PDB file of C-alpha atoms in Angstrom:
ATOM      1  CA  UNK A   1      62.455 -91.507 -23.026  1.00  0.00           C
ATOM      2  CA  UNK A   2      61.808 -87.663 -24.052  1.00  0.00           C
ATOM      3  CA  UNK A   3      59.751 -86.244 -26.739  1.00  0.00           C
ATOM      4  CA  UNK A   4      62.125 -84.099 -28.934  1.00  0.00           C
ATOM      5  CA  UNK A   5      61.506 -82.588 -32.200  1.00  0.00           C
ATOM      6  CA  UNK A   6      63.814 -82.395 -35.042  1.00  0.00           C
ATOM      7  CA  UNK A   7      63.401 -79.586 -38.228  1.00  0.00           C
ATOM      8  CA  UNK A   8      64.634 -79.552 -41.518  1.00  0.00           C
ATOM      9  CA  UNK A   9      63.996 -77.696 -44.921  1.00  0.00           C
ATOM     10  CA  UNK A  10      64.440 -78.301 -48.611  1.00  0.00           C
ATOM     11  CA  UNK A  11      64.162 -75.462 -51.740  1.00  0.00           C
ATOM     12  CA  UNK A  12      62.915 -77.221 -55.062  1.00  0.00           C
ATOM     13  CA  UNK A  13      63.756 -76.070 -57.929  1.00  0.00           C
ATOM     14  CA  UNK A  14      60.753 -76.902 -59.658  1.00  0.00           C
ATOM     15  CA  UNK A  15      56.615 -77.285 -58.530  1.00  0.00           C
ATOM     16  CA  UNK A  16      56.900 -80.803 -60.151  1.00  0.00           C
ATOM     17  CA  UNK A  17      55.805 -84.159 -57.861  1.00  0.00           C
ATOM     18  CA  UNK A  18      58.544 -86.019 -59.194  1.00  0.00           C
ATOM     19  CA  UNK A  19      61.199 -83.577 -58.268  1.00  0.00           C
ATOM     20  CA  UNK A  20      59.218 -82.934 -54.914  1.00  0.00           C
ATOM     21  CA  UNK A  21      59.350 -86.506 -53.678  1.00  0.00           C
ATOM     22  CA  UNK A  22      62.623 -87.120 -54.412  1.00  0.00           C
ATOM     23  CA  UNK A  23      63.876 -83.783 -52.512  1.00  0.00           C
ATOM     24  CA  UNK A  24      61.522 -84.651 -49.640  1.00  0.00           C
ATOM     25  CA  UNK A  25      62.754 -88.432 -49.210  1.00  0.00           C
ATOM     26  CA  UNK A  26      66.468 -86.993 -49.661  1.00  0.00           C
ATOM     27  CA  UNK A  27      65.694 -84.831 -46.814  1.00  0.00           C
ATOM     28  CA  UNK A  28      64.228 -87.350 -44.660  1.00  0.00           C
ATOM     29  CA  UNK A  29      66.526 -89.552 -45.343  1.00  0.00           C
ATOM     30  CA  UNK A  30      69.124 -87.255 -44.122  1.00  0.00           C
ATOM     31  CA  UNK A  31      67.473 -86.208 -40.918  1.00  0.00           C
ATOM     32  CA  UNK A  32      66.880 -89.775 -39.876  1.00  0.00           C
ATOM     33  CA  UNK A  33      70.582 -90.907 -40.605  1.00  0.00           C
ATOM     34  CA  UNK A  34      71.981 -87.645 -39.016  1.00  0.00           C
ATOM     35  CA  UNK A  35      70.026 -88.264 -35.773  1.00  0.00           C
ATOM     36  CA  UNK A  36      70.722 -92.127 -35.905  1.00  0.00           C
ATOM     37  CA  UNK A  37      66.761 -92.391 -36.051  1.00  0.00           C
ATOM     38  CA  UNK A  38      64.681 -95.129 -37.161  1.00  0.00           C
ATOM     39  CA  UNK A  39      60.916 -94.744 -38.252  1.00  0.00           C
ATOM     40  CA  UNK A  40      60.110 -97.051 -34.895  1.00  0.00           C
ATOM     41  CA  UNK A  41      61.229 -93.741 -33.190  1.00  0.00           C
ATOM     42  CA  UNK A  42      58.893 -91.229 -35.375  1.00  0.00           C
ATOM     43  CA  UNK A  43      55.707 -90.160 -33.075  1.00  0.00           C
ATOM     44  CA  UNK A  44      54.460 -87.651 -36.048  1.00  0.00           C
ATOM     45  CA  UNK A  45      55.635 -85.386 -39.033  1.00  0.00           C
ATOM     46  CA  UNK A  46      54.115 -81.928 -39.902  1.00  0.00           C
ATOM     47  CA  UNK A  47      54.892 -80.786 -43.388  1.00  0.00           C
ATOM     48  CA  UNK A  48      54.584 -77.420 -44.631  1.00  0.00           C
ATOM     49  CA  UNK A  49      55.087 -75.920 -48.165  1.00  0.00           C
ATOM     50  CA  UNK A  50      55.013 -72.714 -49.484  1.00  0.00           C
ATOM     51  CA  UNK A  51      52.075 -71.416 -51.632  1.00  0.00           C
ATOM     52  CA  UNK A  52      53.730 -72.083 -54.703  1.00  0.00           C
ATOM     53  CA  UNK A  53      54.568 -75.486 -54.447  1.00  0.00           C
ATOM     54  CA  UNK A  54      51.098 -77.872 -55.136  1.00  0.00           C
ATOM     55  CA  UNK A  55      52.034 -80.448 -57.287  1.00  0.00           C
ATOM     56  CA  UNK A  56      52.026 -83.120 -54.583  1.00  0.00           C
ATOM     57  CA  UNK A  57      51.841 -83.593 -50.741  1.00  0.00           C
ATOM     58  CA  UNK A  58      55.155 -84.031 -49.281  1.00  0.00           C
ATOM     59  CA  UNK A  59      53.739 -86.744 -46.586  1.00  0.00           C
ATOM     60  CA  UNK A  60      53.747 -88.872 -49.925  1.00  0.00           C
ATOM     61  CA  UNK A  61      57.423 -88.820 -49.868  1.00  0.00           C
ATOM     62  CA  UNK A  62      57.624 -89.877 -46.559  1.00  0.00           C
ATOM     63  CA  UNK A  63      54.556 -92.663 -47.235  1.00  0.00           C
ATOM     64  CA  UNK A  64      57.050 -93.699 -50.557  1.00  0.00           C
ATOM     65  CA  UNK A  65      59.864 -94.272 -48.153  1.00  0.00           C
ATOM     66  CA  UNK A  66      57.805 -96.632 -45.705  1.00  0.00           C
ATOM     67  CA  UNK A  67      57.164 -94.758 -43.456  1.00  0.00           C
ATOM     68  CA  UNK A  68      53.733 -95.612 -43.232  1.00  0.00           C
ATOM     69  CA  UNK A  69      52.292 -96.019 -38.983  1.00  0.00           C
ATOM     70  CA  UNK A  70      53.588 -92.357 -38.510  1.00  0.00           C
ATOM     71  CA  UNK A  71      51.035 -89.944 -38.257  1.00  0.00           C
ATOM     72  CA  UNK A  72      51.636 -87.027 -41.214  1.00  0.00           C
ATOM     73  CA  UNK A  73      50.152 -83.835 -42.044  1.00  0.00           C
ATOM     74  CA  UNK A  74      50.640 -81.266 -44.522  1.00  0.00           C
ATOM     75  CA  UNK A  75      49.774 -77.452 -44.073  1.00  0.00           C
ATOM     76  CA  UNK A  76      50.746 -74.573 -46.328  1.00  0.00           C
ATOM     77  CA  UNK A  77      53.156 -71.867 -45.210  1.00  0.00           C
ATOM     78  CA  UNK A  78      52.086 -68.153 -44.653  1.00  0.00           C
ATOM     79  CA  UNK A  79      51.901 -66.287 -47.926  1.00  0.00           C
ATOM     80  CA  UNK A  80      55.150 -63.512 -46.845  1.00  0.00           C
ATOM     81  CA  UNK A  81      56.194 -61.422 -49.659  1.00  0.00           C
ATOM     82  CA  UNK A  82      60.008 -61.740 -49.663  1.00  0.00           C
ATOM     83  CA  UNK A  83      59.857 -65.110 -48.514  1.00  0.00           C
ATOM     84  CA  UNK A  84      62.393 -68.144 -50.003  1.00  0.00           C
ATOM     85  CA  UNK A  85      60.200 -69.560 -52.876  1.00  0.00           C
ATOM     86  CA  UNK A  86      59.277 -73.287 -53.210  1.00  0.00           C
ATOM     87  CA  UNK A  87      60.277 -74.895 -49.789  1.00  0.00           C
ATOM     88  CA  UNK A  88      59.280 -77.806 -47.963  1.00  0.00           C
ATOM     89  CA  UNK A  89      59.567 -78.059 -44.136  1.00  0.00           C
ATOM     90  CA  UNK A  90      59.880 -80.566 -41.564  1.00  0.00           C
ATOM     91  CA  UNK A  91      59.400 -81.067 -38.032  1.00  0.00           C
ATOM     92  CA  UNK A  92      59.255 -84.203 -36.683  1.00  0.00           C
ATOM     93  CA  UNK A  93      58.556 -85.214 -33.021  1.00  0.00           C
ATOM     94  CA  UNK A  94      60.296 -88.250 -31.961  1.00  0.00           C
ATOM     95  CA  UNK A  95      61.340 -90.278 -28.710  1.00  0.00           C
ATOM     96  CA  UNK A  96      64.585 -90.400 -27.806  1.00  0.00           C
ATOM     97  CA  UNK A  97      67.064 -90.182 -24.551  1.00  0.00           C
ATOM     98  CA  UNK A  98      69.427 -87.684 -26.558  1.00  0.00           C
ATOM     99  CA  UNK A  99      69.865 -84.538 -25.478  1.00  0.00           C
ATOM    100  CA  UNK A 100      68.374 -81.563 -27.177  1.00  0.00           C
ATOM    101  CA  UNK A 101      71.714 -80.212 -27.788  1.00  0.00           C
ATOM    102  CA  UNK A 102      72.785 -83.411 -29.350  1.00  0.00           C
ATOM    103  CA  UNK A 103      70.014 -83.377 -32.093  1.00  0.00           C
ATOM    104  CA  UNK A 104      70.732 -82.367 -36.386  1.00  0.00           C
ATOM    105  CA  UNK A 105      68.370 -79.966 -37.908  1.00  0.00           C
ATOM    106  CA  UNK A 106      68.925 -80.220 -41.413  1.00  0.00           C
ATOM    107  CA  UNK A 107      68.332 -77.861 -44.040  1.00  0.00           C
ATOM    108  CA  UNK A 108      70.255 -78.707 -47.632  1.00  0.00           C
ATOM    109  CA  UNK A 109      71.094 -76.571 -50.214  1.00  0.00           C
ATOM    110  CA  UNK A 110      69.612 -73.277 -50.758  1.00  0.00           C
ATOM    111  CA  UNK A 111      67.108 -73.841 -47.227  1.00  0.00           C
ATOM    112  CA  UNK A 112      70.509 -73.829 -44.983  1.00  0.00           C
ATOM    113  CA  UNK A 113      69.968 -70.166 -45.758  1.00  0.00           C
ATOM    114  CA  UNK A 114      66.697 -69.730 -43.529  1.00  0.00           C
ATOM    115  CA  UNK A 115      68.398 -71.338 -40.345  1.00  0.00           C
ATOM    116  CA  UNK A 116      72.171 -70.139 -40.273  1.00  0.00           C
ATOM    117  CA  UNK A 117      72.039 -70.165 -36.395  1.00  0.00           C
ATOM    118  CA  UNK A 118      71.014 -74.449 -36.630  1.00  0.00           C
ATOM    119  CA  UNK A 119      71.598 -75.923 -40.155  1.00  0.00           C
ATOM    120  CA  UNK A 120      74.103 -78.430 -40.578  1.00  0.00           C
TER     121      UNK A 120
END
């Protein structure tokens, strides 16, 4: 069994904890079922949001949708002027016997933008 990590991204449209849990579980959600993952296979999740976005911690998303043994931390973005406003990212480390080539990234809507080269 390898250690792999898998990265995603979501753009909010608002700094509301509502509309950030809901975009964060929808974008777990995805990169588990895209990777055929379960939360048994999670080792750890790092979250990072921009500067503008502190209505909530995303980890409480991924708390909300039970994942709850995985370690999860939450760290703000760098501050870069011209940067895509009010994103969440993801990378999560898992265990797994796929390939690295065989892997998802996921980044929906607008945050497909910021990885052309791996967003799905």
């Amino acid at each position: 069994m390898a250690v792999r990590a898998v990265r995603g991204a979501v753009q909010l449209e608002r700094d509301e904890a509502g509309h950030m849990d809901e975009q964060v579980r929808d974008l777990l959600t995805a990169l588990l079922e895209r990777n055929g993952l379960t939360a048994d296979e999670l080792i750890s999740i790092w979250f990072t949001a921009t500067p503008d976005l502190h209505s909530d911690f995303p980890a409480a998303a991924a708390r909300g949708l039970g994942i709850v043994d995985v370690p999860l931390i939450c760290a703000q973005e760098l501050d870069v002027t011209g940067a895509m406003p009010r994103v969440v990212r993801v990378l999560a480390h898992i265990e797994t016997d796929r390939p690295r080539s065989h892997l998802v990234h996921v980044y929906l809507g607008a945050a497909a933008a910021l990885r052309k080269d791996i967003a799905q």
